[in-house]
mmCIF file of C-alpha atoms and ligand atoms in Angstrom:
data_model
loop_
_atom_site.group_PDB
_atom_site.id
_atom_site.type_symbol
_atom_site.label_atom_id
_atom_site.label_comp_id
_atom_site.label_asym_id
_atom_site.label_seq_id
_atom_site.Cartn_x
_atom_site.Cartn_y
_atom_site.Cartn_z
ATOM 1 C CA UNK A 1 71.138 -15.426 -63.089
ATOM 2 C CA UNK A 2 69.863 -16.073 -59.556
ATOM 3 C CA UNK A 3 66.523 -17.789 -58.919
ATOM 4 C CA UNK A 4 67.782 -19.215 -55.623
ATOM 5 C CA UNK A 5 65.539 -19.012 -52.453
ATOM 6 C CA UNK A 6 67.710 -19.410 -48.984
ATOM 7 C CA UNK A 7 67.809 -23.034 -48.204
ATOM 8 C CA UNK A 8 66.693 -23.922 -44.595
ATOM 9 C CA UNK A 9 70.233 -24.485 -43.208
ATOM 10 C CA UNK A 10 71.676 -21.071 -44.226
ATOM 11 C CA UNK A 11 71.800 -18.596 -41.381
ATOM 12 C CA UNK A 12 71.023 -15.076 -41.504
ATOM 13 C CA UNK A 13 73.677 -12.619 -40.429
ATOM 14 C CA UNK A 14 71.441 -10.144 -39.008
ATOM 15 C CA UNK A 15 70.635 -9.855 -35.248
ATOM 16 C CA UNK A 16 68.424 -7.206 -35.034
ATOM 17 C CA UNK A 17 64.610 -7.704 -35.049
ATOM 18 C CA UNK A 18 62.591 -5.972 -37.833
ATOM 19 C CA UNK A 19 59.173 -7.403 -36.865
ATOM 20 C CA UNK A 20 56.212 -4.908 -36.398
ATOM 21 C CA UNK A 21 53.926 -4.578 -33.694
ATOM 22 C CA UNK A 22 50.188 -4.532 -34.405
ATOM 23 C CA UNK A 23 49.927 -0.677 -34.878
ATOM 24 C CA UNK A 24 52.938 -0.935 -37.230
ATOM 25 C CA UNK A 25 51.245 -3.990 -39.205
ATOM 26 C CA UNK A 26 48.054 -2.470 -39.744
ATOM 27 C CA UNK A 27 49.317 0.941 -40.858
ATOM 28 C CA UNK A 28 48.731 1.772 -44.628
ATOM 29 C CA UNK A 29 52.043 0.882 -46.508
ATOM 30 C CA UNK A 30 54.115 3.788 -47.483
ATOM 31 C CA UNK A 31 53.580 3.254 -51.046
ATOM 32 C CA UNK A 32 51.033 4.917 -53.793
ATOM 33 C CA UNK A 33 47.682 3.930 -53.627
ATOM 34 C CA UNK A 34 48.124 2.413 -57.203
ATOM 35 C CA UNK A 35 50.442 -0.133 -55.557
ATOM 36 C CA UNK A 36 48.549 -1.532 -52.791
ATOM 37 C CA UNK A 37 45.097 -3.386 -52.168
ATOM 38 C CA UNK A 38 42.873 -3.207 -49.354
ATOM 39 C CA UNK A 39 42.003 -6.944 -48.773
ATOM 40 C CA UNK A 40 38.514 -5.721 -47.905
ATOM 41 C CA UNK A 41 37.535 -6.049 -51.634
ATOM 42 C CA UNK A 42 38.061 -9.769 -51.340
ATOM 43 C CA UNK A 43 36.319 -10.528 -48.312
ATOM 44 C CA UNK A 44 33.251 -7.979 -48.369
ATOM 45 C CA UNK A 45 29.823 -9.424 -49.639
ATOM 46 C CA UNK A 46 28.734 -5.861 -50.294
ATOM 47 C CA UNK A 47 31.589 -5.111 -52.557
ATOM 48 C CA UNK A 48 30.730 -8.668 -54.462
ATOM 49 C CA UNK A 49 27.288 -7.375 -55.048
ATOM 50 C CA UNK A 50 28.584 -4.084 -56.769
ATOM 51 C CA UNK A 51 31.283 -6.206 -58.790
ATOM 52 C CA UNK A 52 28.474 -8.150 -60.369
ATOM 53 C CA UNK A 53 26.369 -5.320 -61.335
ATOM 54 C CA UNK A 54 29.393 -2.818 -62.307
ATOM 55 C CA UNK A 55 31.661 -5.250 -63.806
ATOM 56 C CA UNK A 56 30.266 -8.707 -64.724
ATOM 57 C CA UNK A 57 27.093 -7.517 -66.200
ATOM 58 C CA UNK A 58 28.764 -4.699 -68.045
ATOM 59 C CA UNK A 59 31.771 -6.328 -70.000
ATOM 60 C CA UNK A 60 32.197 -9.194 -72.507
ATOM 61 C CA UNK A 61 32.816 -12.386 -70.988
ATOM 62 C CA UNK A 62 34.084 -15.521 -72.772
ATOM 63 C CA UNK A 63 31.909 -18.468 -71.874
ATOM 64 C CA UNK A 64 32.754 -21.509 -73.943
ATOM 65 C CA UNK A 65 33.872 -22.507 -77.403
ATOM 66 C CA UNK A 66 31.850 -22.961 -80.789
ATOM 67 C CA UNK A 67 33.086 -26.748 -81.087
ATOM 68 C CA UNK A 68 30.970 -27.430 -77.951
ATOM 69 C CA UNK A 69 27.806 -26.640 -79.980
ATOM 70 C CA UNK A 70 28.824 -27.946 -83.314
ATOM 71 C CA UNK A 71 25.361 -29.137 -84.649
ATOM 72 C CA UNK A 72 22.183 -27.164 -85.312
ATOM 73 C CA UNK A 73 20.077 -27.138 -82.322
ATOM 74 C CA UNK A 74 23.042 -28.093 -79.764
ATOM 75 C CA UNK A 75 22.988 -26.464 -76.689
ATOM 76 C CA UNK A 76 25.149 -25.709 -73.581
ATOM 77 C CA UNK A 77 24.236 -24.296 -70.376
ATOM 78 C CA UNK A 78 26.518 -22.381 -68.135
ATOM 79 C CA UNK A 79 26.370 -19.534 -65.624
ATOM 80 C CA UNK A 80 27.693 -16.099 -65.143
ATOM 81 C CA UNK A 81 28.667 -14.129 -61.883
ATOM 82 C CA UNK A 82 26.612 -14.938 -58.925
ATOM 83 C CA UNK A 83 25.493 -18.275 -60.460
ATOM 84 C CA UNK A 84 23.032 -16.647 -62.979
ATOM 85 C CA UNK A 85 22.005 -19.504 -65.333
ATOM 86 C CA UNK A 86 22.320 -19.009 -69.272
ATOM 87 C CA UNK A 87 21.841 -21.155 -71.953
ATOM 88 C CA UNK A 88 23.533 -21.098 -75.450
ATOM 89 C CA UNK A 89 21.851 -22.552 -78.498
ATOM 90 C CA UNK A 90 22.766 -23.066 -82.079
ATOM 91 C CA UNK A 91 19.788 -22.013 -84.352
ATOM 92 C CA UNK A 92 18.970 -23.591 -87.784
ATOM 93 C CA UNK A 93 20.268 -20.293 -89.175
ATOM 94 C CA UNK A 94 23.590 -21.713 -87.684
ATOM 95 C CA UNK A 95 23.844 -18.488 -85.453
ATOM 96 C CA UNK A 96 24.737 -19.196 -81.696
ATOM 97 C CA UNK A 97 22.371 -17.260 -79.210
ATOM 98 C CA UNK A 98 22.372 -16.865 -75.537
ATOM 99 C CA UNK A 99 19.328 -16.642 -73.204
ATOM 100 C CA UNK A 100 18.964 -16.259 -69.527
ATOM 101 C CA UNK A 101 17.837 -19.856 -68.646
ATOM 102 C CA UNK A 102 14.779 -18.697 -66.744
ATOM 103 C CA UNK A 103 11.354 -19.475 -67.746
ATOM 104 C CA UNK A 104 9.025 -16.304 -68.515
ATOM 105 C CA UNK A 105 6.433 -17.710 -66.192
ATOM 106 C CA UNK A 106 7.899 -18.404 -62.810
ATOM 107 C CA UNK A 107 11.574 -18.254 -63.452
ATOM 108 C CA UNK A 108 12.223 -21.759 -63.072
ATOM 109 C CA UNK A 109 15.283 -22.669 -64.771
ATOM 110 C CA UNK A 110 14.335 -24.237 -68.126
ATOM 111 C CA UNK A 111 17.253 -26.276 -69.308
ATOM 112 C CA UNK A 112 18.813 -28.466 -66.473
ATOM 113 C CA UNK A 113 20.756 -31.469 -65.869
ATOM 114 C CA UNK A 114 18.636 -34.042 -64.290
ATOM 115 C CA UNK A 115 19.834 -34.615 -60.689
ATOM 116 C CA UNK A 116 21.439 -38.046 -60.193
ATOM 117 C CA UNK A 117 21.541 -39.136 -63.814
ATOM 118 C CA UNK A 118 25.023 -39.795 -64.730
ATOM 119 C CA UNK A 119 24.333 -40.188 -68.411
ATOM 120 C CA UNK A 120 22.698 -36.905 -68.721
ATOM 121 C CA UNK A 121 25.108 -35.191 -66.199
ATOM 122 C CA UNK A 122 26.551 -32.971 -68.989
ATOM 123 C CA UNK A 123 25.058 -29.558 -69.120
ATOM 124 C CA UNK A 124 24.701 -30.047 -72.940
ATOM 125 C CA UNK A 125 22.640 -31.689 -75.681
ATOM 126 C CA UNK A 126 20.400 -31.328 -78.692
ATOM 127 C CA UNK A 127 16.579 -30.479 -78.738
ATOM 128 C CA UNK A 128 14.184 -28.942 -80.798
ATOM 129 C CA UNK A 129 12.584 -27.038 -77.968
ATOM 130 C CA UNK A 130 13.609 -26.004 -74.493
ATOM 131 C CA UNK A 131 10.912 -27.323 -72.219
ATOM 132 C CA UNK A 132 10.301 -25.996 -68.574
ATOM 133 C CA UNK A 133 9.728 -29.036 -66.263
ATOM 134 C CA UNK A 134 7.381 -26.875 -64.150
ATOM 135 C CA UNK A 135 4.327 -26.180 -66.455
ATOM 136 C CA UNK A 136 5.785 -27.441 -69.640
ATOM 137 C CA UNK A 137 6.200 -24.023 -71.502
ATOM 138 C CA UNK A 138 8.346 -24.468 -74.559
ATOM 139 C CA UNK A 139 10.953 -22.167 -76.278
ATOM 140 C CA UNK A 140 12.755 -22.509 -79.545
ATOM 141 C CA UNK A 141 16.418 -21.821 -80.542
ATOM 142 C CA UNK A 142 15.464 -18.201 -81.210
ATOM 143 C CA UNK A 143 14.098 -17.507 -77.703
ATOM 144 C CA UNK A 144 10.773 -17.462 -78.792
ATOM 145 C CA UNK A 145 8.047 -18.804 -76.416
ATOM 146 C CA UNK A 146 6.228 -21.492 -78.781
ATOM 147 C CA UNK A 147 3.992 -23.455 -76.348
ATOM 148 C CA UNK A 148 2.053 -22.333 -73.393
ATOM 149 C CA UNK A 149 -0.002 -25.242 -71.743
ATOM 150 C CA UNK A 150 -3.738 -24.492 -72.042
ATOM 151 C CA UNK A 151 -2.847 -20.981 -73.205
ATOM 152 C CA UNK A 152 -6.215 -19.544 -74.067
ATOM 153 C CA UNK A 153 -8.014 -21.242 -71.446
ATOM 154 C CA UNK A 154 -6.074 -19.549 -68.630
ATOM 155 C CA UNK A 155 -4.907 -16.233 -70.446
ATOM 156 C CA UNK A 156 -7.635 -15.705 -72.881
ATOM 157 C CA UNK A 157 -6.423 -12.427 -74.779
ATOM 158 C CA UNK A 158 -4.605 -11.106 -71.863
ATOM 159 C CA UNK A 159 -1.188 -12.536 -72.433
ATOM 160 C CA UNK A 160 0.214 -14.468 -75.621
ATOM 161 C CA UNK A 161 3.325 -16.311 -76.505
ATOM 162 C CA UNK A 162 4.542 -13.356 -78.637
ATOM 163 C CA UNK A 163 5.140 -11.496 -75.274
ATOM 164 C CA UNK A 164 6.646 -14.190 -73.352
ATOM 165 C CA UNK A 165 10.027 -14.938 -74.978
ATOM 166 C CA UNK A 166 13.132 -15.594 -73.110
ATOM 167 C CA UNK A 167 15.555 -12.802 -72.253
ATOM 168 C CA UNK A 168 18.405 -12.971 -75.069
ATOM 169 C CA UNK A 169 21.796 -11.869 -74.063
ATOM 170 C CA UNK A 170 24.229 -10.119 -76.511
ATOM 171 C CA UNK A 171 26.557 -13.017 -78.016
ATOM 172 C CA UNK A 172 29.443 -12.780 -80.382
ATOM 173 C CA UNK A 173 31.741 -15.437 -81.535
ATOM 174 C CA UNK A 174 35.420 -14.600 -81.991
ATOM 175 C CA UNK A 175 39.165 -14.684 -80.948
ATOM 176 C CA UNK A 176 39.676 -18.432 -81.655
ATOM 177 C CA UNK A 177 36.039 -19.471 -81.770
ATOM 178 C CA UNK A 178 35.235 -18.444 -78.202
ATOM 179 C CA UNK A 179 31.541 -17.676 -77.562
ATOM 180 C CA UNK A 180 31.455 -14.290 -75.664
ATOM 181 C CA UNK A 181 28.386 -12.842 -74.030
ATOM 182 C CA UNK A 182 27.584 -9.373 -72.443
ATOM 183 C CA UNK A 183 24.901 -8.767 -70.162
ATOM 184 C CA UNK A 184 24.455 -4.951 -70.986
ATOM 185 C CA UNK A 185 22.152 -4.548 -73.991
ATOM 186 C CA UNK A 186 23.681 -1.228 -74.642
ATOM 187 C CA UNK A 187 27.346 -2.559 -74.724
ATOM 188 C CA UNK A 188 29.754 -1.746 -77.838
ATOM 189 C CA UNK A 189 31.101 -4.558 -80.047
ATOM 190 C CA UNK A 190 33.225 -7.421 -78.918
ATOM 191 C CA UNK A 191 36.083 -6.318 -81.135
ATOM 192 C CA UNK A 192 36.132 -2.731 -79.304
ATOM 193 C CA UNK A 193 36.404 -4.611 -75.857
ATOM 194 C CA UNK A 194 39.267 -6.830 -76.856
ATOM 195 C CA UNK A 195 41.087 -4.279 -78.903
ATOM 196 C CA UNK A 196 44.559 -5.149 -79.867
ATOM 197 C CA UNK A 197 45.266 -7.333 -76.659
ATOM 198 C CA UNK A 198 45.026 -10.771 -78.771
ATOM 199 C CA UNK A 199 46.867 -9.549 -81.703
ATOM 200 C CA UNK A 200 49.998 -11.351 -80.537
ATOM 201 C CA UNK A 201 48.169 -14.660 -80.817
ATOM 202 C CA UNK A 202 45.900 -13.830 -83.557
ATOM 203 C CA UNK A 203 47.775 -16.174 -86.197
ATOM 204 C CA UNK A 204 47.588 -19.077 -83.875
ATOM 205 C CA UNK A 205 43.794 -18.449 -82.881
ATOM 206 C CA UNK A 206 42.368 -17.380 -86.179
ATOM 207 C CA UNK A 207 44.193 -19.099 -89.031
ATOM 208 C CA UNK A 208 42.250 -22.097 -88.985
ATOM 209 C CA UNK A 209 39.515 -23.726 -86.464
ATOM 210 C CA UNK A 210 40.176 -24.846 -83.188
ATOM 211 C CA UNK A 211 38.584 -27.777 -81.180
ATOM 212 C CA UNK A 212 38.370 -28.546 -77.643
ATOM 213 C CA UNK A 213 39.897 -31.548 -76.400
ATOM 214 C CA UNK A 214 39.748 -31.115 -72.679
ATOM 215 C CA UNK A 215 37.345 -29.578 -70.001
ATOM 216 C CA UNK A 216 37.975 -29.218 -66.332
ATOM 217 C CA UNK A 217 36.059 -27.613 -63.639
ATOM 218 C CA UNK A 218 37.462 -26.420 -60.318
ATOM 219 C CA UNK A 219 35.284 -24.921 -57.502
ATOM 220 C CA UNK A 220 37.774 -22.997 -55.384
ATOM 221 C CA UNK A 221 37.315 -21.561 -51.976
ATOM 222 C CA UNK A 222 38.828 -18.090 -52.981
ATOM 223 C CA UNK A 223 37.602 -14.741 -54.194
ATOM 224 C CA UNK A 224 37.877 -14.704 -57.967
ATOM 225 C CA UNK A 225 40.338 -12.020 -57.935
ATOM 226 C CA UNK A 226 43.000 -13.972 -55.834
ATOM 227 C CA UNK A 227 42.983 -16.540 -58.556
ATOM 228 C CA UNK A 228 43.212 -14.256 -61.221
ATOM 229 C CA UNK A 229 46.141 -12.464 -59.817
ATOM 230 C CA UNK A 230 48.145 -15.474 -60.300
ATOM 231 C CA UNK A 231 47.395 -14.998 -64.235
ATOM 232 C CA UNK A 232 48.458 -11.381 -63.837
ATOM 233 C CA UNK A 233 51.815 -11.547 -62.733
ATOM 234 C CA UNK A 234 55.066 -13.811 -63.396
ATOM 235 C CA UNK A 235 56.773 -13.178 -60.190
ATOM 236 C CA UNK A 236 55.167 -16.347 -58.826
ATOM 237 C CA UNK A 237 56.889 -18.364 -61.279
ATOM 238 C CA UNK A 238 58.851 -19.111 -58.098
ATOM 239 C CA UNK A 239 55.756 -21.341 -57.079
ATOM 240 C CA UNK A 240 56.266 -23.605 -59.952
ATOM 241 C CA UNK A 241 59.151 -25.850 -59.901
ATOM 242 C CA UNK A 242 58.449 -26.795 -63.626
ATOM 243 C CA UNK A 243 58.547 -23.025 -64.676
ATOM 244 C CA UNK A 244 61.607 -22.514 -62.483
ATOM 245 C CA UNK A 245 63.423 -25.232 -64.563
ATOM 246 C CA UNK A 246 61.906 -24.760 -67.944
ATOM 247 C CA UNK A 247 61.577 -20.762 -68.238
ATOM 248 C CA UNK A 248 63.296 -19.057 -65.485
ATOM 249 C CA UNK A 249 66.753 -20.370 -65.993
ATOM 250 C CA UNK A 250 66.553 -19.517 -69.813
ATOM 251 C CA UNK A 251 68.531 -16.474 -71.067
ATOM 252 C CA UNK A 252 66.468 -13.560 -71.813
ATOM 253 C CA UNK A 253 63.607 -14.487 -69.306
ATOM 254 C CA UNK A 254 63.917 -11.468 -67.063
ATOM 255 C CA UNK A 255 63.870 -9.413 -70.221
ATOM 256 C CA UNK A 256 60.439 -10.174 -71.349
ATOM 257 C CA UNK A 257 58.063 -7.264 -71.888
ATOM 258 C CA UNK A 258 54.735 -7.202 -70.024
ATOM 259 C CA UNK A 259 52.285 -5.019 -71.997
ATOM 260 C CA UNK A 260 49.025 -3.538 -70.716
ATOM 261 C CA UNK A 261 46.076 -2.601 -72.966
ATOM 262 C CA UNK A 262 42.911 -0.644 -72.741
ATOM 263 C CA UNK A 263 39.813 -2.012 -70.725
ATOM 264 C CA UNK A 264 42.317 -3.749 -68.405
ATOM 265 C CA UNK A 265 43.675 -6.342 -70.728
ATOM 266 C CA UNK A 266 47.354 -7.555 -70.538
ATOM 267 C CA UNK A 267 50.023 -9.480 -72.731
ATOM 268 C CA UNK A 268 53.021 -11.329 -71.985
ATOM 269 C CA UNK A 269 54.742 -14.289 -73.615
ATOM 270 C CA UNK A 270 57.289 -13.779 -76.252
ATOM 271 C CA UNK A 271 59.516 -16.396 -75.012
ATOM 272 C CA UNK A 272 60.152 -20.038 -75.647
ATOM 273 C CA UNK A 273 59.958 -23.085 -73.172
ATOM 274 C CA UNK A 274 63.163 -25.230 -72.565
ATOM 275 C CA UNK A 275 61.620 -28.658 -71.929
ATOM 276 C CA UNK A 276 65.202 -30.382 -72.008
ATOM 277 C CA UNK A 277 66.007 -28.790 -68.658
ATOM 278 C CA UNK A 278 63.099 -30.469 -66.709
ATOM 279 C CA UNK A 279 63.466 -34.106 -65.896
ATOM 280 C CA UNK A 280 60.583 -36.107 -67.170
ATOM 281 C CA UNK A 281 59.341 -33.586 -69.636
ATOM 282 C CA UNK A 282 58.842 -34.789 -73.449
ATOM 283 C CA UNK A 283 60.069 -32.385 -76.111
ATOM 284 C CA UNK A 284 57.297 -30.828 -77.802
ATOM 285 C CA UNK A 285 57.087 -31.614 -81.517
ATOM 286 C CA UNK A 286 53.641 -29.935 -82.486
ATOM 287 C CA UNK A 287 52.866 -26.171 -82.609
ATOM 288 C CA UNK A 288 50.256 -23.553 -83.576
ATOM 289 C CA UNK A 289 50.281 -21.683 -86.987
ATOM 290 C CA UNK A 290 52.931 -19.053 -86.810
ATOM 291 C CA UNK A 291 54.237 -20.088 -83.510
ATOM 292 C CA UNK A 292 57.894 -20.908 -83.222
ATOM 293 C CA UNK A 293 58.844 -24.297 -81.763
ATOM 294 C CA UNK A 294 58.427 -24.465 -78.112
ATOM 295 C CA UNK A 295 57.074 -20.871 -78.207
ATOM 296 C CA UNK A 296 54.736 -19.333 -75.480
ATOM 297 C CA UNK A 297 51.959 -16.710 -75.772
ATOM 298 C CA UNK A 298 49.817 -15.425 -72.910
ATOM 299 C CA UNK A 299 47.010 -12.864 -72.723
ATOM 300 C CA UNK A 300 44.658 -12.162 -69.817
ATOM 301 C CA UNK A 301 41.191 -10.524 -70.607
ATOM 302 C CA UNK A 302 39.833 -8.381 -67.969
ATOM 303 C CA UNK A 303 37.889 -9.369 -65.705
ATOM 304 C CA UNK A 304 38.841 -12.909 -65.624
ATOM 305 C CA UNK A 305 39.659 -14.632 -68.831
ATOM 306 C CA UNK A 306 43.005 -16.082 -69.944
ATOM 307 C CA UNK A 307 44.510 -17.370 -73.118
ATOM 308 C CA UNK A 308 47.573 -19.235 -72.740
ATOM 309 C CA UNK A 309 49.392 -20.985 -75.688
ATOM 310 C CA UNK A 310 52.073 -23.403 -74.744
ATOM 311 C CA UNK A 311 53.936 -24.806 -77.702
ATOM 312 C CA UNK A 312 51.323 -27.659 -78.637
ATOM 313 C CA UNK A 313 48.187 -26.891 -76.819
ATOM 314 C CA UNK A 314 46.145 -23.741 -76.080
ATOM 315 C CA UNK A 315 44.329 -23.231 -72.703
ATOM 316 C CA UNK A 316 41.529 -20.838 -72.042
ATOM 317 C CA UNK A 317 40.523 -20.214 -68.644
ATOM 318 C CA UNK A 318 37.013 -18.839 -67.837
ATOM 319 C CA UNK A 319 36.611 -17.743 -64.133
ATOM 320 C CA UNK A 320 33.116 -17.195 -62.844
ATOM 321 C CA UNK A 321 32.582 -15.880 -59.372
ATOM 322 C CA UNK A 322 29.999 -17.735 -57.412
ATOM 323 C CA UNK A 323 30.135 -15.547 -54.233
ATOM 324 C CA UNK A 324 32.752 -13.101 -52.546
ATOM 325 C CA UNK A 325 34.524 -16.449 -51.498
ATOM 326 C CA UNK A 326 33.921 -18.904 -53.921
ATOM 327 C CA UNK A 327 34.935 -19.171 -57.630
ATOM 328 C CA UNK A 328 34.386 -21.602 -60.435
ATOM 329 C CA UNK A 329 37.243 -22.056 -62.911
ATOM 330 C CA UNK A 330 36.580 -23.554 -66.219
ATOM 331 C CA UNK A 331 39.611 -24.741 -67.976
ATOM 332 C CA UNK A 332 39.389 -25.680 -71.566
ATOM 333 C CA UNK A 333 42.396 -27.272 -73.786
ATOM 334 C CA UNK A 334 42.311 -26.692 -77.558
ATOM 335 C CA UNK A 335 44.148 -28.187 -80.612
ATOM 336 C CA UNK A 336 43.707 -27.759 -84.318
ATOM 337 C CA UNK A 337 40.354 -29.265 -85.677
ATOM 338 C CA UNK A 338 42.265 -30.826 -88.453
ATOM 339 C CA UNK A 339 44.479 -32.853 -86.151
ATOM 340 C CA UNK A 340 45.023 -36.498 -86.742
ATOM 341 C CA UNK A 341 44.158 -38.710 -83.897
ATOM 342 C CA UNK A 342 47.888 -39.229 -83.345
ATOM 343 C CA UNK A 343 48.507 -35.325 -83.141
ATOM 344 C CA UNK A 344 45.534 -34.852 -81.150
ATOM 345 C CA UNK A 345 46.725 -37.417 -78.560
ATOM 346 C CA UNK A 346 50.165 -35.848 -78.554
ATOM 347 C CA UNK A 347 48.618 -32.566 -77.748
ATOM 348 C CA UNK A 348 46.419 -33.916 -75.055
ATOM 349 C CA UNK A 349 49.582 -35.646 -73.469
ATOM 350 C CA UNK A 350 51.664 -32.383 -73.619
ATOM 351 C CA UNK A 351 48.741 -30.360 -72.113
ATOM 352 C CA UNK A 352 47.960 -32.557 -69.225
ATOM 353 C CA UNK A 353 51.584 -32.973 -68.253
ATOM 354 C CA UNK A 354 51.589 -29.166 -67.532
ATOM 355 C CA UNK A 355 47.960 -28.183 -66.581
ATOM 356 C CA UNK A 356 46.071 -31.586 -66.078
ATOM 357 C CA UNK A 357 44.810 -32.362 -62.542
ATOM 358 C CA UNK A 358 48.136 -34.134 -62.028
ATOM 359 C CA UNK A 359 50.437 -31.860 -64.072
ATOM 360 C CA UNK A 360 53.165 -29.598 -62.937
ATOM 361 C CA UNK A 361 51.666 -26.285 -62.811
ATOM 362 C CA UNK A 362 47.869 -25.350 -62.717
ATOM 363 C CA UNK A 363 47.059 -27.126 -59.432
ATOM 364 C CA UNK A 364 49.592 -25.225 -57.731
ATOM 365 C CA UNK A 365 47.888 -21.951 -58.741
ATOM 366 C CA UNK A 366 44.599 -23.239 -57.364
ATOM 367 C CA UNK A 367 46.184 -24.170 -54.065
ATOM 368 C CA UNK A 368 47.966 -20.930 -53.777
ATOM 369 C CA UNK A 369 44.668 -18.823 -54.263
ATOM 370 C CA UNK A 370 43.015 -21.050 -51.509
ATOM 371 C CA UNK A 371 45.932 -20.911 -48.968
ATOM 372 C CA UNK A 372 46.136 -16.925 -49.522
ATOM 373 C CA UNK A 373 42.590 -16.825 -48.875
ATOM 374 C CA UNK A 374 42.955 -18.447 -45.636
ATOM 375 C CA UNK A 375 45.546 -15.793 -44.824
ATOM 376 C CA UNK A 376 43.121 -12.820 -45.443
ATOM 377 C CA UNK A 377 40.032 -13.860 -43.745
ATOM 378 C CA UNK A 378 38.353 -11.201 -41.661
ATOM 379 C CA UNK A 379 39.585 -12.618 -38.315
ATOM 380 C CA UNK A 380 43.159 -12.468 -39.393
ATOM 381 C CA UNK A 381 43.364 -8.603 -39.545
ATOM 382 C CA UNK A 382 45.326 -8.692 -42.678
ATOM 383 C CA UNK A 383 44.478 -5.502 -44.477
ATOM 384 C CA UNK A 384 47.195 -4.805 -46.925
ATOM 385 C CA UNK A 385 48.356 -6.547 -50.278
ATOM 386 C CA UNK A 386 51.350 -5.113 -51.875
ATOM 387 C CA UNK A 387 51.774 -5.068 -55.937
ATOM 388 C CA UNK A 388 54.729 -2.696 -56.000
ATOM 389 C CA UNK A 389 57.512 -4.441 -58.002
ATOM 390 C CA UNK A 390 58.882 -2.070 -60.836
ATOM 391 C CA UNK A 391 61.213 -3.576 -63.235
ATOM 392 C CA UNK A 392 60.695 -1.519 -66.246
ATOM 393 C CA UNK A 393 57.610 -3.577 -67.489
ATOM 394 C CA UNK A 394 59.568 -6.585 -67.726
ATOM 395 C CA UNK A 395 58.137 -10.127 -66.753
ATOM 396 C CA UNK A 396 58.453 -9.723 -62.899
ATOM 397 C CA UNK A 397 57.001 -6.217 -62.793
ATOM 398 C CA UNK A 398 53.636 -6.337 -60.855
ATOM 399 C CA UNK A 399 52.335 -3.712 -63.407
ATOM 400 C CA UNK A 400 49.777 -6.236 -64.656
ATOM 401 C CA UNK A 401 48.324 -6.428 -61.294
ATOM 402 C CA UNK A 402 48.359 -2.638 -60.951
ATOM 403 C CA UNK A 403 46.502 -2.486 -64.306
ATOM 404 C CA UNK A 404 43.907 -4.789 -63.157
ATOM 405 C CA UNK A 405 43.128 -2.930 -59.875
ATOM 406 C CA UNK A 406 43.143 0.373 -61.891
ATOM 407 C CA UNK A 407 40.340 -1.013 -64.123
ATOM 408 C CA UNK A 408 38.509 -2.610 -61.328
ATOM 409 C CA UNK A 409 38.627 0.873 -59.460
ATOM 410 C CA UNK A 410 37.556 2.736 -62.776
ATOM 411 C CA UNK A 411 34.605 0.445 -63.197
ATOM 412 C CA UNK A 412 33.566 0.228 -59.793
ATOM 413 C CA UNK A 413 34.018 3.957 -59.076
ATOM 414 C CA UNK A 414 35.850 3.130 -55.836
ATOM 415 C CA UNK A 415 39.370 2.954 -54.837
ATOM 416 C CA UNK A 416 40.906 -0.604 -54.203
ATOM 417 C CA UNK A 417 43.419 0.962 -51.824
ATOM 418 C CA UNK A 418 41.044 2.993 -49.421
ATOM 419 C CA UNK A 419 40.975 1.983 -45.641
ATOM 420 C CA UNK A 420 37.487 1.269 -44.671
ATOM 421 C CA UNK A 421 36.312 0.797 -48.076
ATOM 422 C CA UNK A 422 32.511 0.521 -47.193
HETATM 423 FE FE1 FE2 B 501 50.993 -19.907 -61.853
#
């Protein structure tokens, strides 16, 4: 099979120029609207504001993992689209609840990491009460306000604790023990949103408890959709030398099915990875329940979650837009909770060799999304992105990108391919 790109010393036989003048370049491509994207949706702050309310505050979002709050009264802070602060707490009934991390008094952030303190720099801990630093109001793990400093003296009978609890956010734990939240109080259950899209890896995720072993954060100068595009198509395996060596050369690679599911989710990964063909790769000996040796499974959850099981480790990406041009990407590595220390060390080694900061894959996606962002800045005049590959819903078909933007358009009630979107 041909995975070759022309080398620099090969000459082209053509002599005629097919470059375009400005008018030709700006012209909408002669393709169906479903197959093109107006780059305005990556650079327009007004569209970002609409995305926050129409998408990010309407759908279920994976946030973190239950093993990050293992004990009663453990808490963990995080944020959702647009930097909205939230806090998750495990109550003494063992249930994990999520609250908007804002005090009922003046909307000060309640649970915070003290600036400048390395020891307390982690956004997590264990506490009987969440105390607002501003005026000392306190809340418990159920979100109830349990203490107002000098309550009666100031509010008499006009305000009381019972009316001043935290804003609770719908929370469910599922699909490998991830903690999911939904800002919409009227939303349906998580299982309805995910549907059958994680069935392919159900055995790996839910046979026995998983445990987080690695957490990375990348703050990337790109629109969140541009990074997520790298999870929605596999044509860009050309970007990754490691993938070219271990996947693209394997017989059957181009025959892999790429399936789309309701609510914008997308599934691929029925293949195995051939580590022997990449110099420096150790052969994998560990796996997950029901996963064949060196197996690979991949599911993306709209709008920005990705489950990726690669032989001995699971990676879950949680992508949070900060603004139209900045994105926080949280990356977690998982093994089985019952791993021996030796097994865990091996899983971590396997994981970081591919997805670690100095690995063979993930940083290339991060770099590419930023480089692409430089290309489509307003000033460049670049208007059109193309997602038009049709290969019978196989691995290099861009059907996953088209399905993503179809769901985006449905929730936004606007086309992703209209000229002058605003
Ligand atoms: Fe990639």
